[in-house]
XYZ file of C-alpha atoms in Angstrom:
450
model
C 84.870 -245.063 -24.671
C 87.716 -245.802 -22.278
C 90.182 -243.439 -20.680
C 93.040 -245.831 -21.467
C 93.529 -248.857 -23.713
C 96.545 -251.076 -22.982
C 97.687 -253.451 -25.736
C 99.443 -256.451 -24.202
C 99.091 -258.117 -20.788
C 102.742 -258.913 -20.064
C 104.660 -257.367 -17.138
C 104.547 -253.848 -18.633
C 100.905 -254.075 -19.654
C 99.266 -255.601 -16.605
C 101.318 -253.374 -14.291
C 100.372 -250.096 -15.985
C 96.719 -251.163 -16.402
C 96.430 -252.002 -12.699
C 98.077 -248.767 -11.550
C 95.928 -246.589 -13.808
C 92.710 -248.337 -12.786
C 93.642 -247.966 -9.113
C 94.204 -244.276 -9.878
C 90.593 -243.914 -11.026
C 90.928 -244.384 -14.795
C 88.566 -246.496 -16.908
C 91.020 -249.003 -18.393
C 90.733 -251.769 -20.985
C 93.586 -254.241 -21.515
C 93.853 -256.416 -24.624
C 95.627 -259.779 -24.886
C 95.462 -262.432 -27.615
C 93.921 -265.018 -25.281
C 93.719 -265.813 -21.589
C 96.612 -268.270 -21.786
C 98.913 -265.442 -22.931
C 98.237 -263.225 -19.902
C 101.599 -262.666 -18.237
C 103.394 -262.338 -21.556
C 106.623 -264.023 -22.613
C 108.080 -263.605 -19.119
C 105.475 -265.805 -17.477
C 104.643 -268.219 -20.264
C 107.896 -268.995 -22.079
C 110.621 -266.845 -20.543
C 111.718 -265.812 -17.055
C 109.451 -268.007 -14.955
C 109.575 -271.384 -16.754
C 113.287 -271.004 -17.538
C 114.177 -270.385 -13.898
C 111.955 -273.263 -12.800
C 113.809 -275.586 -15.190
C 117.145 -274.214 -13.937
C 116.187 -274.851 -10.320
C 116.031 -278.597 -11.077
C 119.402 -278.369 -12.830
C 120.883 -276.750 -9.714
C 119.953 -279.755 -7.573
C 121.595 -282.139 -10.035
C 124.787 -280.106 -10.254
C 125.213 -280.138 -6.472
C 124.551 -283.861 -6.062
C 128.278 -284.678 -6.393
C 129.121 -282.205 -3.625
C 126.387 -283.640 -1.396
C 128.138 -287.013 -1.551
C 131.219 -285.464 0.078
C 128.906 -284.309 2.883
C 127.560 -287.826 3.437
C 124.327 -287.440 1.461
C 123.939 -289.676 -1.605
C 121.483 -288.062 -3.999
C 122.355 -290.128 -7.077
C 120.029 -289.425 -9.992
C 118.078 -292.599 -10.710
C 115.747 -291.015 -13.230
C 114.549 -287.707 -14.599
C 110.936 -287.255 -15.638
C 110.758 -284.227 -17.922
C 106.977 -284.558 -18.119
C 106.778 -284.090 -14.362
C 108.983 -280.984 -14.608
C 106.749 -279.632 -17.385
C 103.641 -280.303 -15.300
C 105.192 -278.572 -12.304
C 106.131 -275.601 -14.492
C 102.663 -275.353 -16.013
C 101.107 -275.467 -12.553
C 103.368 -272.611 -11.457
C 102.461 -270.580 -14.552
C 98.736 -271.115 -13.965
C 99.012 -270.048 -10.321
C 100.871 -266.861 -11.210
C 98.524 -266.104 -14.123
C 95.542 -266.503 -11.799
C 97.147 -263.937 -9.505
C 97.589 -261.458 -12.370
C 93.995 -261.900 -13.543
C 92.756 -261.475 -9.969
C 94.765 -258.268 -9.626
C 93.334 -256.858 -12.872
C 89.754 -257.785 -11.981
C 90.065 -256.430 -8.438
C 91.273 -253.143 -9.913
C 88.225 -253.182 -12.255
C 90.248 -253.372 -15.461
C 88.193 -254.534 -18.460
C 89.930 -257.488 -20.156
C 89.361 -258.238 -23.853
C 90.887 -261.121 -25.784
C 91.838 -260.958 -29.442
C 94.361 -259.482 -31.875
C 94.551 -255.695 -31.693
C 95.325 -253.276 -34.528
C 95.007 -249.523 -34.910
C 92.177 -247.929 -36.892
C 93.275 -244.360 -36.146
C 95.052 -242.445 -33.387
C 92.310 -243.139 -30.820
C 90.741 -246.358 -32.096
C 91.701 -250.033 -31.934
C 90.028 -252.994 -33.600
C 89.842 -256.368 -31.863
C 88.355 -259.172 -33.920
C 85.839 -256.864 -35.678
C 85.048 -254.846 -32.542
C 86.230 -251.215 -32.483
C 87.006 -249.539 -29.163
C 88.233 -246.013 -28.460
C 90.228 -244.265 -25.750
C 91.780 -240.900 -24.980
C 95.191 -242.571 -24.594
C 96.583 -245.902 -25.758
C 99.570 -247.693 -24.246
C 101.424 -250.240 -26.379
C 102.958 -253.030 -24.307
C 102.884 -255.799 -26.902
C 106.249 -257.334 -25.962
C 108.666 -259.242 -28.171
C 109.246 -262.586 -29.865
C 112.112 -264.894 -30.776
C 114.520 -263.351 -33.298
C 115.038 -265.510 -36.352
C 118.549 -266.467 -37.404
C 119.462 -264.937 -40.806
C 120.546 -268.327 -42.186
C 118.786 -270.960 -40.097
C 115.048 -271.603 -40.009
C 113.264 -273.284 -37.129
C 112.465 -276.872 -38.100
C 109.864 -278.877 -36.210
C 111.551 -280.338 -33.134
C 115.157 -280.324 -34.408
C 115.899 -276.587 -34.708
C 114.103 -274.798 -31.909
C 113.837 -271.494 -30.041
C 113.715 -271.073 -26.274
C 109.923 -271.351 -26.483
C 110.042 -274.953 -27.706
C 112.420 -276.047 -24.927
C 109.454 -276.156 -22.547
C 107.588 -278.649 -24.715
C 110.440 -281.141 -25.310
C 109.474 -284.758 -24.670
C 113.010 -285.766 -23.695
C 116.498 -284.360 -23.098
C 118.558 -284.592 -26.318
C 121.894 -286.401 -26.281
C 123.558 -283.407 -27.929
C 122.635 -279.789 -28.650
C 124.221 -276.754 -30.283
C 123.124 -273.472 -28.748
C 123.619 -270.532 -31.099
C 123.958 -267.350 -29.045
C 126.019 -266.833 -25.898
C 123.920 -264.166 -24.238
C 121.885 -264.636 -21.065
C 119.307 -267.018 -22.540
C 121.873 -269.156 -24.363
C 124.077 -269.546 -21.267
C 121.094 -270.376 -19.064
C 119.936 -273.188 -21.340
C 123.497 -274.429 -21.718
C 123.522 -274.859 -17.922
C 120.185 -276.674 -17.953
C 120.988 -279.206 -20.668
C 124.495 -279.807 -19.322
C 123.110 -280.784 -15.917
C 121.180 -283.658 -17.493
C 124.117 -285.252 -19.324
C 123.384 -283.638 -22.684
C 126.521 -282.864 -24.712
C 126.290 -279.074 -25.011
C 128.184 -276.844 -27.423
C 127.712 -273.073 -27.434
C 128.493 -270.855 -30.449
C 128.717 -267.084 -29.931
C 129.270 -264.693 -32.855
C 131.136 -262.083 -30.766
C 134.521 -262.502 -28.987
C 132.920 -263.093 -25.551
C 130.010 -264.666 -23.745
C 127.368 -262.405 -22.144
C 128.679 -259.468 -24.239
C 127.178 -256.753 -22.016
C 129.329 -257.833 -19.050
C 132.927 -256.849 -18.259
C 135.664 -258.940 -19.859
C 136.816 -260.576 -16.613
C 133.271 -261.786 -15.934
C 132.936 -263.193 -19.456
C 136.288 -264.964 -19.235
C 135.408 -266.502 -15.873
C 132.027 -267.677 -17.145
C 133.636 -269.317 -20.195
C 136.160 -271.100 -17.987
C 133.506 -272.355 -15.563
C 131.184 -273.550 -18.330
C 134.052 -275.414 -19.959
C 135.000 -276.982 -16.601
C 131.463 -278.363 -16.421
C 131.888 -279.971 -19.846
C 130.330 -277.371 -22.150
C 132.262 -276.649 -25.360
C 132.342 -272.913 -26.103
C 133.073 -271.430 -29.532
C 133.707 -267.671 -29.716
C 133.856 -265.577 -32.906
C 131.782 -268.402 -34.323
C 129.610 -268.023 -37.400
C 127.197 -270.775 -38.411
C 127.313 -270.730 -42.209
C 125.131 -273.659 -43.284
C 123.116 -276.579 -41.982
C 121.202 -279.655 -43.054
C 118.234 -281.170 -41.245
C 118.434 -284.966 -41.167
C 116.015 -287.619 -39.948
C 118.079 -288.107 -36.812
C 119.567 -284.663 -36.191
C 121.142 -281.587 -37.778
C 124.486 -281.163 -39.541
C 125.995 -277.718 -38.904
C 128.986 -275.895 -40.438
C 130.678 -273.533 -37.957
C 133.208 -270.996 -39.279
C 135.778 -270.129 -36.587
C 137.943 -267.917 -38.807
C 141.108 -269.980 -38.959
C 139.235 -273.279 -39.183
C 135.814 -274.726 -39.810
C 133.918 -277.344 -37.848
C 131.301 -279.662 -39.338
C 129.312 -281.370 -36.622
C 126.093 -283.255 -36.071
C 123.709 -282.542 -33.194
C 120.405 -284.014 -32.079
C 119.026 -280.480 -31.753
C 119.963 -276.859 -32.405
C 118.679 -274.045 -30.185
C 118.587 -270.524 -31.680
C 119.022 -267.842 -29.022
C 120.213 -264.613 -30.658
C 117.818 -262.033 -29.253
C 114.277 -260.709 -29.468
C 112.244 -258.600 -31.923
C 109.310 -256.299 -31.029
C 105.720 -257.462 -31.539
C 104.547 -254.453 -33.531
C 104.112 -255.656 -37.121
C 100.438 -256.627 -36.748
C 99.450 -253.394 -34.977
C 99.127 -251.285 -38.175
C 101.099 -248.464 -36.575
C 100.835 -246.265 -39.678
C 97.084 -245.941 -39.151
C 97.807 -244.089 -35.917
C 100.856 -242.178 -37.203
C 103.221 -244.019 -34.849
C 106.871 -243.795 -35.850
C 109.093 -246.818 -35.363
C 112.613 -247.992 -36.114
C 112.847 -251.636 -37.188
C 109.625 -252.280 -35.306
C 110.718 -250.531 -32.098
C 108.343 -247.657 -31.337
C 110.166 -244.334 -31.114
C 109.385 -242.557 -27.850
C 110.511 -239.445 -25.964
C 111.798 -239.269 -22.379
C 108.215 -239.685 -21.119
C 107.778 -242.933 -23.082
C 105.373 -241.098 -25.369
C 105.326 -241.620 -29.153
C 107.247 -238.787 -30.810
C 104.675 -238.642 -33.608
C 101.386 -239.233 -31.753
C 101.050 -237.771 -28.269
C 98.024 -239.979 -27.519
C 100.253 -243.043 -27.611
C 102.711 -244.405 -25.029
C 104.921 -247.471 -25.400
C 106.689 -249.527 -22.725
C 108.542 -252.811 -22.358
C 110.186 -254.847 -25.115
C 108.425 -252.913 -27.878
C 110.767 -249.938 -27.350
C 114.569 -249.864 -27.421
C 115.164 -250.198 -23.701
C 116.659 -253.316 -22.086
C 114.305 -256.256 -22.639
C 113.965 -257.090 -18.946
C 110.762 -257.590 -16.977
C 111.979 -255.420 -14.100
C 112.725 -252.557 -16.520
C 109.236 -252.995 -17.996
C 107.685 -252.707 -14.518
C 109.597 -249.483 -13.929
C 108.473 -248.017 -17.262
C 104.876 -248.974 -16.443
C 105.080 -247.101 -13.145
C 106.509 -244.012 -14.851
C 103.775 -243.896 -17.499
C 101.068 -244.378 -14.865
C 102.528 -241.511 -12.828
C 102.697 -239.268 -15.915
C 99.076 -239.955 -16.924
C 97.792 -239.623 -13.349
C 99.813 -236.390 -12.980
C 101.683 -237.690 -9.934
C 105.330 -237.207 -8.996
C 107.234 -239.070 -11.719
C 110.218 -241.317 -11.035
C 113.460 -240.479 -12.787
C 113.956 -241.471 -16.411
C 117.583 -242.296 -15.668
C 118.044 -244.999 -13.084
C 120.192 -248.041 -12.525
C 118.937 -251.602 -12.688
C 120.496 -255.049 -12.251
C 121.381 -257.232 -15.232
C 121.164 -260.878 -14.175
C 121.870 -264.244 -15.802
C 120.775 -267.425 -14.031
C 123.347 -269.769 -15.536
C 125.838 -271.637 -13.362
C 127.744 -269.777 -12.093
C 125.246 -266.937 -11.904
C 126.191 -263.529 -13.343
C 124.968 -260.091 -12.258
C 126.020 -256.485 -12.675
C 124.776 -252.988 -11.933
C 125.786 -249.393 -12.480
C 128.587 -248.384 -14.814
C 130.862 -250.982 -16.363
C 134.606 -250.702 -16.849
C 134.106 -250.338 -20.597
C 131.550 -247.558 -20.166
C 133.794 -245.628 -17.791
C 136.823 -245.976 -20.068
C 134.797 -244.788 -23.073
C 133.727 -241.723 -21.079
C 137.300 -241.040 -19.880
C 136.278 -241.410 -16.244
C 139.074 -242.463 -13.886
C 138.216 -245.344 -11.588
C 139.640 -248.206 -9.601
C 138.370 -251.709 -8.919
C 138.517 -254.085 -5.978
C 137.824 -257.762 -6.331
C 137.355 -260.555 -3.823
C 137.108 -264.196 -4.818
C 134.530 -266.513 -3.290
C 137.325 -269.019 -2.596
C 138.005 -267.007 0.572
C 134.350 -267.044 1.673
C 133.303 -269.671 4.205
C 129.616 -269.789 3.201
C 130.498 -270.315 -0.472
C 132.555 -273.352 0.525
C 129.761 -274.618 2.772
C 127.370 -274.374 -0.182
C 129.772 -276.371 -2.353
C 130.497 -273.697 -4.938
C 133.310 -271.198 -4.382
C 133.813 -270.174 -8.019
C 133.768 -266.546 -9.139
C 134.152 -263.185 -7.456
C 132.620 -259.866 -6.429
C 134.065 -256.763 -8.076
C 133.306 -253.189 -7.108
C 134.131 -250.221 -9.335
C 134.665 -246.915 -7.536
C 135.769 -243.312 -8.041
C 139.482 -242.792 -7.307
C 139.116 -239.614 -5.257
C 135.810 -239.965 -3.425
C 135.639 -243.789 -3.346
C 131.998 -243.403 -4.411
C 130.697 -246.729 -5.737
C 130.061 -246.486 -9.491
C 129.247 -250.082 -10.375
C 129.639 -253.724 -9.455
C 129.853 -257.154 -11.065
C 129.352 -260.546 -9.450
C 129.882 -264.014 -10.864
C 129.266 -266.961 -8.602
C 126.983 -268.296 -5.900
C 123.686 -266.343 -5.632
C 125.026 -263.448 -7.713
C 121.483 -262.572 -8.817
C 120.500 -261.978 -5.175
C 123.715 -260.387 -3.918
C 123.722 -257.704 -6.631
C 120.900 -255.865 -4.859
C 123.293 -254.818 -2.096
C 124.984 -252.652 -4.701
C 121.640 -251.388 -6.033
C 121.074 -249.838 -2.609
C 124.680 -248.703 -2.108
C 124.836 -246.888 -5.449
C 121.420 -245.272 -5.023
C 122.362 -244.009 -1.563
C 125.681 -242.682 -2.921
C 127.664 -244.833 -0.530
C 131.451 -245.178 -0.522
C 133.800 -248.041 0.273
C 134.394 -246.408 3.657
C 130.656 -246.490 4.374
C 130.583 -250.248 3.733
C 133.591 -250.814 5.975
C 131.619 -249.423 8.929
C 128.778 -251.943 8.528
C 128.297 -255.286 10.296
C 127.450 -258.270 8.086
C 126.291 -261.615 9.490
C 128.787 -264.484 9.497
C 129.038 -266.859 7.754
C 127.233 -265.419 4.727
C 127.932 -264.788 1.076
C 127.033 -261.147 1.690
C 129.960 -260.560 4.033
C 132.286 -260.875 1.036
C 131.186 -257.308 0.254
C 132.533 -256.186 3.632
C 135.747 -258.200 3.242
C 136.272 -256.506 -0.105
C 136.699 -253.109 1.600
C 139.539 -254.438 3.767
C 141.728 -255.450 0.847
């Protein structure tokens, strides 16, 4: 019998298993097979997507390099080489995770897990028991209500990494982070990209000015964006897919080589037989209290994409740390904390803290300051001065409440505001700091002088 069983070896699972084992607990972690260690993030999400996007970044900047005297004309693109490079990266990182688990003396079992009762789990006809069980089974592609995946013509983000060639045209359904990232990738390699989003804005969680700027920049790069767009029907052909797009006042009927469905994620909980352990859930999401503990079975904890918290690897890591601290009876980090939301499209998008919409809904008075990268020397040196930094602050105290960035290295720069908000800094505090010149970061300082 184990002290702890962890179901799922993604970011939430391997993190909590390692921490608990290092804290002296006898821990067993279960994953379907060794090639799934690392979860969606490592195998078909964060890591491979960003590796693909890194290649796209080089291509996008090649035109700018010419103006600097460097001709980097694209003579060819070998997608098989990119796939091999990505797989090598995944294997290296997976080896590191496995080494970390083994060094911490975590028992690893491979197979499909399901509950027998509140303390017992079956894995391929083997039954194991534990005092506490942590569910970290992650999430999967969310199916479109009208469109089924179809071999290599209608695909999810998972199948992008196994494509044998870049399509000549693609419709991406879903304008959230994943959809915008893949739009950037395919566009860089001369694929005709069209993006259909059901809501009135791209990246719906971001402030309106960020969404508008992103739409404008994507369209400048040649991507066609449809908002308030509803795909009503489709037909798979031998050489592509016909799609009907309802735009309200008009309808579009178009043909694409491929269609990519990117409308969200669903929790991997259906196969767990949650009822056998009296684990309440809502549409597959396990219902937990403030300690990430099942509200109906106190032996069970759940973390990561399988609960209704933001489906982000860095949030999953944080939840893993909290659960480990709770079980080990250590000082527990706060339930309520801020975290960056990041999108690695081009231009990059990032935000943190409270948004304008959230503050307005809560009747909190605030002001904003915005500085555009067009006035930043380093942005111009790097060949991309699109976008801006926006800070949201309290009117009276000038305490920083939130920030949004769209543009060059937004996903890195946002962490300045992570620190500033957590240290309860004000605009005046920033104005007293010295930033290196020329840097993208100094735009934050320049913002306080406006």
